[in-house]
Coordinates of C-alpha atoms and ligand atoms in Angstrom, one line a residue:
X1 CA -10.4 6.8 -5.5
X2 CA -11.4 4.6 -7.9
X3 CA -9.5 3.8 -11.2
X4 CA -10.4 1.3 -13.4
X5 CA -6.8 0.0 -15.4
X6 CA -7.9 -0.4 -19.2
X7 CA -6.5 -1.4 -22.2
X8 CA -8.0 -3.3 -25.1
X9 CA -5.1 -4.6 -26.0
X10 CA -3.9 -8.1 -23.8
X11 CA -0.3 -8.6 -22.2
X12 CA -0.1 -4.6 -21.9
X13 CA 0.2 -5.1 -18.0
X14 CA -3.0 -4.4 -16.9
X15 CA -3.3 -7.0 -13.9
X16 CA 0.2 -6.4 -13.2
X17 CA -0.6 -2.7 -12.6
X18 CA -4.0 -3.0 -11.2
X19 CA -2.3 -5.6 -8.5
X20 CA 0.6 -4.1 -7.5
X21 CA -0.5 -0.7 -7.0
X22 CA -3.4 -1.9 -5.0
X23 CA -0.7 -4.1 -3.1
X24 CA 1.4 -0.5 -2.4
X25 CA -2.0 1.2 -1.6
X26 CA -2.8 -1.5 1.1
X27 CA 0.7 -1.7 2.7
X28 CA 0.3 2.5 3.5
X29 CA -2.7 1.6 5.4
X30 CA -5.3 2.2 2.9
X31 CA -8.2 0.4 3.3
X32 CA -8.0 -1.2 -0.7
X33 CA -10.1 -3.0 -3.4
X34 CA -9.1 -5.0 -6.4
X35 CA -12.0 -5.9 -8.8
X36 CA -11.2 -8.8 -11.2
X37 CA -13.5 -8.4 -14.1
X38 CA -11.5 -10.7 -16.7
X39 CA -12.6 -14.4 -16.9
X40 CA -8.8 -15.2 -17.4
X41 CA -8.5 -14.2 -13.3
X42 CA -5.2 -13.2 -13.5
X43 CA -5.5 -10.9 -10.6
X44 CA -7.2 -13.3 -8.7
X45 CA -4.9 -15.5 -8.8
X46 CA -2.2 -13.0 -8.4
X47 CA -3.6 -12.2 -5.1
X48 CA -5.3 -15.2 -3.7
X49 CA -3.0 -18.0 -5.0
X50 CA -4.9 -21.4 -6.3
X51 CA -6.6 -21.2 -3.5
X52 CA -9.3 -18.6 -5.2
X53 CA -12.8 -19.1 -6.3
X54 CA -15.3 -20.4 -3.9
X55 CA -18.6 -20.7 -6.4
X56 CA -21.4 -17.8 -5.9
X57 CA -19.2 -15.4 -3.7
X58 CA -17.3 -13.6 -6.9
X59 CA -18.0 -11.4 -10.0
X60 CA -19.7 -14.5 -11.0
X61 CA -22.6 -14.6 -8.1
X62 CA -22.2 -10.8 -8.2
X63 CA -23.5 -10.4 -12.1
X64 CA -25.6 -13.7 -12.0
X65 CA -27.7 -11.9 -8.8
X66 CA -27.8 -8.9 -11.0
X67 CA -29.7 -10.8 -13.6
X68 CA -32.6 -11.8 -11.1
X69 CA -34.6 -9.5 -9.2
X70 CA -34.1 -10.1 -5.8
X71 CA -36.3 -8.9 -2.9
X72 CA -33.1 -9.1 -0.5
X73 CA -30.4 -9.0 -2.4
X74 CA -27.0 -10.0 -1.1
X75 CA -24.9 -7.1 -0.5
X76 CA -21.8 -6.3 -2.3
X77 CA -19.5 -6.9 0.4
X78 CA -20.8 -10.7 0.6
X79 CA -18.6 -11.5 -2.9
X80 CA -15.2 -9.5 -1.7
X81 CA -12.5 -11.6 0.0
X82 CA -9.8 -11.1 2.2
X83 CA -6.3 -11.6 0.6
X84 CA -3.1 -12.4 2.8
X85 CA -2.3 -9.2 2.6
X86 CA -3.4 -6.5 5.5
X87 CA -6.0 -4.2 4.2
X88 CA -6.2 -5.7 1.0
X89 CA -9.4 -7.0 -0.2
X90 CA -10.3 -8.8 -3.9
X91 CA -14.0 -8.9 -5.4
X92 CA -12.5 -12.2 -7.8
X93 CA -13.2 -13.1 -11.0
X94 CA -14.2 -16.5 -12.7
X95 CA -13.1 -18.5 -15.6
X96 CA -17.2 -18.4 -16.5
X97 CA -18.0 -14.9 -16.3
X98 CA -18.1 -14.3 -20.0
X99 CA -21.3 -16.6 -20.2
X100 CA -23.2 -13.9 -18.3
X101 CA -22.0 -11.2 -21.3
X102 CA -24.6 -11.3 -23.5
X103 CA -27.6 -11.6 -21.0
X104 CA -26.4 -8.9 -18.9
X105 CA -26.2 -6.6 -22.1
X106 CA -29.8 -7.5 -23.1
X107 CA -30.6 -6.4 -20.0
X108 CA -28.9 -3.2 -19.5
X109 CA -27.6 -4.0 -16.3
X110 CA -24.5 -1.4 -17.2
X111 CA -24.9 0.3 -13.7
X112 CA -24.9 -2.5 -11.7
X113 CA -21.1 -2.7 -11.1
X114 CA -21.2 1.3 -9.9
X115 CA -23.9 0.9 -7.6
X116 CA -22.0 -1.9 -5.9
X117 CA -19.2 0.0 -6.0
X118 CA -20.7 3.0 -4.8
X119 CA -22.0 0.7 -1.5
X120 CA -18.0 -0.2 -1.3
X121 CA -16.5 2.8 -1.5
X122 CA -18.1 3.9 2.2
X123 CA -15.2 0.5 3.0
X124 CA -12.4 1.1 0.8
X125 CA -10.7 4.0 0.1
X126 CA -9.1 2.8 -3.0
X127 CA -10.9 0.5 -5.7
X128 CA -8.4 -0.8 -8.6
X129 CA -10.8 -2.5 -10.9
X130 CA -8.7 -4.8 -13.5
X131 CA -10.2 -5.5 -16.8
X132 CA -10.3 -7.9 -20.2
X133 CA -8.6 -7.1 -23.0
X134 CA -11.4 -6.2 -24.7
X135 CA -13.7 -2.9 -24.9
X136 CA -17.0 -5.3 -24.1
X137 CA -19.8 -5.6 -21.1
X138 CA -17.6 -6.0 -18.3
X139 CA -14.8 -2.8 -19.2
X140 CA -17.7 -0.6 -19.8
X141 CA -19.1 -1.3 -16.7
X142 CA -15.6 -0.9 -15.1
X143 CA -15.3 2.8 -16.9
X144 CA -19.2 3.7 -15.9
X145 CA -18.3 2.9 -12.3
X146 CA -14.9 4.6 -12.2
X147 CA -13.1 7.8 -11.3
X148 CA -9.8 7.5 -12.9
X149 CA -8.8 5.7 -16.1
X150 CA -5.1 4.4 -16.5
X151 CA -3.8 3.0 -19.4
X152 CA -1.2 0.8 -19.7
X153 CA 1.2 0.8 -23.1
X154 CA 3.9 -1.6 -23.8
X155 CA 5.5 0.6 -26.5
X156 CA 4.4 -1.3 -29.5
X157 CA 3.4 0.4 -32.6
X158 CA 0.3 -1.6 -33.1
X159 CA -0.6 -0.4 -29.4
X160 CA 0.0 2.9 -30.3
X161 CA -2.4 2.7 -33.1
X162 CA -5.3 1.3 -30.6
X163 CA -4.7 4.2 -28.4
X164 CA -6.7 6.8 -30.6
X165 CA -9.7 4.3 -30.7
X166 CA -9.4 3.8 -27.1
X167 CA -9.3 6.8 -26.0
X168 CA -12.5 7.8 -27.9
X169 CA -14.2 4.8 -26.0
X170 CA -13.4 6.4 -23.0
X171 CA -14.6 9.9 -24.4
X172 CA -17.6 8.5 -25.4
X173 CA -18.4 6.6 -22.1
X174 CA -17.7 9.8 -20.5
X175 CA -20.2 11.4 -22.5
X176 CA -22.9 9.2 -22.2
X177 CA -22.7 7.4 -18.8
X178 CA -19.8 8.7 -16.3
X179 CA -19.7 12.4 -16.6
X180 CA -17.1 12.3 -13.4
X181 CA -14.2 9.7 -15.7
X182 CA -11.0 11.1 -16.5
X183 CA -8.1 9.5 -17.8
X184 CA -5.0 9.6 -15.3
X185 CA -2.7 8.8 -17.6
X186 CA -0.6 6.1 -19.7
X187 CA 1.5 4.1 -18.3
X188 CA 4.6 3.3 -20.4
X189 CA 5.3 -0.5 -19.3
X190 CA 8.3 -3.2 -20.0
X191 CA 10.1 0.2 -20.9
X192 CA 13.8 -0.3 -22.8
X193 CA 15.1 3.1 -22.1
X194 CA 18.2 2.3 -24.4
X195 CA 16.1 1.1 -27.5
X196 CA 15.5 3.8 -29.9
X197 CA 12.1 2.4 -31.3
X198 CA 10.3 2.8 -27.6
X199 CA 11.7 6.2 -27.4
X200 CA 10.1 7.5 -30.4
X201 CA 7.5 5.8 -29.9
X202 CA 6.9 7.7 -26.3
X203 CA 8.4 10.9 -27.4
X204 CA 5.3 10.5 -30.3
X205 CA 2.5 10.4 -27.8
X206 CA 4.1 13.0 -25.6
X207 CA 4.2 15.5 -28.6
X208 CA 1.0 14.9 -29.8
X209 CA -0.2 16.0 -26.1
X210 CA -1.1 12.5 -24.7
X211 CA -1.0 12.2 -21.4
X212 CA 1.7 9.8 -20.3
X213 CA 3.0 9.7 -16.9
X214 CA 6.3 10.6 -16.1
X215 CA 7.3 7.3 -14.2
X216 CA 8.3 4.5 -16.6
X217 CA 8.0 0.5 -15.6
X218 CA 11.2 -1.5 -16.6
X219 CA 10.9 -5.3 -17.8
X220 CA 12.0 -7.5 -15.2
X221 CA 11.5 -11.5 -14.3
X222 CA 10.7 -10.4 -11.3
X223 CA 7.3 -9.5 -12.3
X224 CA 6.8 -13.2 -13.5
X225 CA 8.6 -14.3 -10.0
X226 CA 5.7 -12.2 -8.5
X227 CA 3.0 -13.8 -10.2
X228 CA 4.1 -17.2 -9.6
X229 CA 4.5 -16.8 -5.7
X230 CA 1.1 -15.0 -5.4
X231 CA 2.8 -12.0 -4.0
X232 CA 3.1 -8.3 -4.8
X233 CA 6.3 -6.8 -5.2
X234 CA 6.3 -4.7 -2.3
X235 CA 6.1 -8.0 -0.4
X236 CA 8.0 -10.0 -2.6
X237 CA 10.8 -7.6 -3.4
X238 CA 10.6 -4.3 -1.7
X239 CA 13.9 -3.1 -2.8
X240 CA 14.0 -4.1 -6.5
X241 CA 14.3 -1.4 -9.1
X242 CA 10.6 -2.4 -10.6
X243 CA 9.1 -2.4 -7.2
X244 CA 10.7 1.2 -6.6
X245 CA 9.5 2.5 -9.9
X246 CA 5.9 1.1 -8.7
X247 CA 6.0 3.5 -5.6
X248 CA 7.3 6.1 -7.8
X249 CA 3.9 5.6 -10.0
X250 CA 1.8 5.4 -7.1
X251 CA 3.5 8.4 -5.7
X252 CA 2.7 10.2 -8.7
X253 CA -1.1 9.4 -9.2
X254 CA -1.8 10.1 -5.5
X255 CA 0.2 13.2 -5.0
X256 CA -2.5 16.2 -4.9
X257 CA -5.2 13.9 -3.7
Ligands
ADP301 N1 7.3 -4.4 -16.2 C1 7.2 -6.2 -16.6 N2 8.1 -6.9 -16.3 C2 8.3 -7.9 -17.1 N3 7.5 -8.5 -17.2 C3 5.7 -7.9 -17.2 C4 5.9 -6.4 -16.7 N4 4.8 -6.3 -16.7 C5 4.0 -7.4 -17.5 N5 4.7 -8.2 -17.6 C6 4.2 -9.6 -17.8 O1 3.1 -9.8 -19.1 C7 2.4 -10.4 -19.1 C8 1.5 -10.0 -19.3 O2 1.1 -9.2 -18.1 P1 -0.4 -8.6 -17.6 O3 -0.8 -8.0 -16.3 O4 -1.3 -10.3 -17.7 O5 -1.2 -8.2 -18.7 P2 -2.9 -8.0 -19.3 O6 -3.4 -7.9 -18.0 O7 -2.9 -6.6 -19.6 O8 -3.2 -9.2 -19.9 C9 2.9 -11.2 -17.8 O9 3.1 -12.3 -18.2 C10 3.4 -10.5 -16.9 O10 4.0 -11.3 -15.8
MG302 MG1 -4.8 -9.0 -17.1

């Protein structure tokens, strides 16, 4: 299954959710790949720590190759790195990835990632794509390459208003480029069950028939610790409440597949 974690808003939990779900998947023996398309490289640092980024063997190298015709292009797996965690690999991002965007756009390269992921799907049973906080070439490439779209949501009123536009972008991508793409659900992150406003906002989404997933993720300082230590929650704090919520979310998503 190929999933993209997408929201045009930053700071909603895309990278945290992509990496932690991928780490749970890998911990169950499923060969899992994270694809980091955000030049902020948060998922890359989360999984590889400071040791990340050898030039050219990352998403930058991959997309740069896509810009020039080559008789013998490097295969997609040459851009993938092992992580310290068993069964978990990453196609890392690069801080200068954004510099390639206008060339990639003008040369219409939005199917290159899908082609690469088609190749990688033989090696990886689960693929999680992390995206930048924008609807740009890289997010569009990810939506074109994915089968499921997960939308992290941080219970903010502005984020609620932005959801309609976001869901329209997903529908439009589905209609124009990728009939396989389904919205898997809205993941409520940093939920405060005792505060009335988040409750009201989430109830409002449900009342409108939006696909809000049942599992809610709470807010915990463990998340920042986990980023700092470059160890996903399932390894750093397996019994913690937030980790267990991630496990429940993973099970909600994979039930029936
Ligand atoms: N459930 C959570 N509890 C506490 N902090 C969180 C949680 N989810 C995300 N964060 C923090 O919020 C910030 C933004 O999260 P991140 O996953 O980087 O979002 P995005 O990728 O959407 O920009 C990070 O500092 C992260 O540690
Ligand atoms: Mg991010």
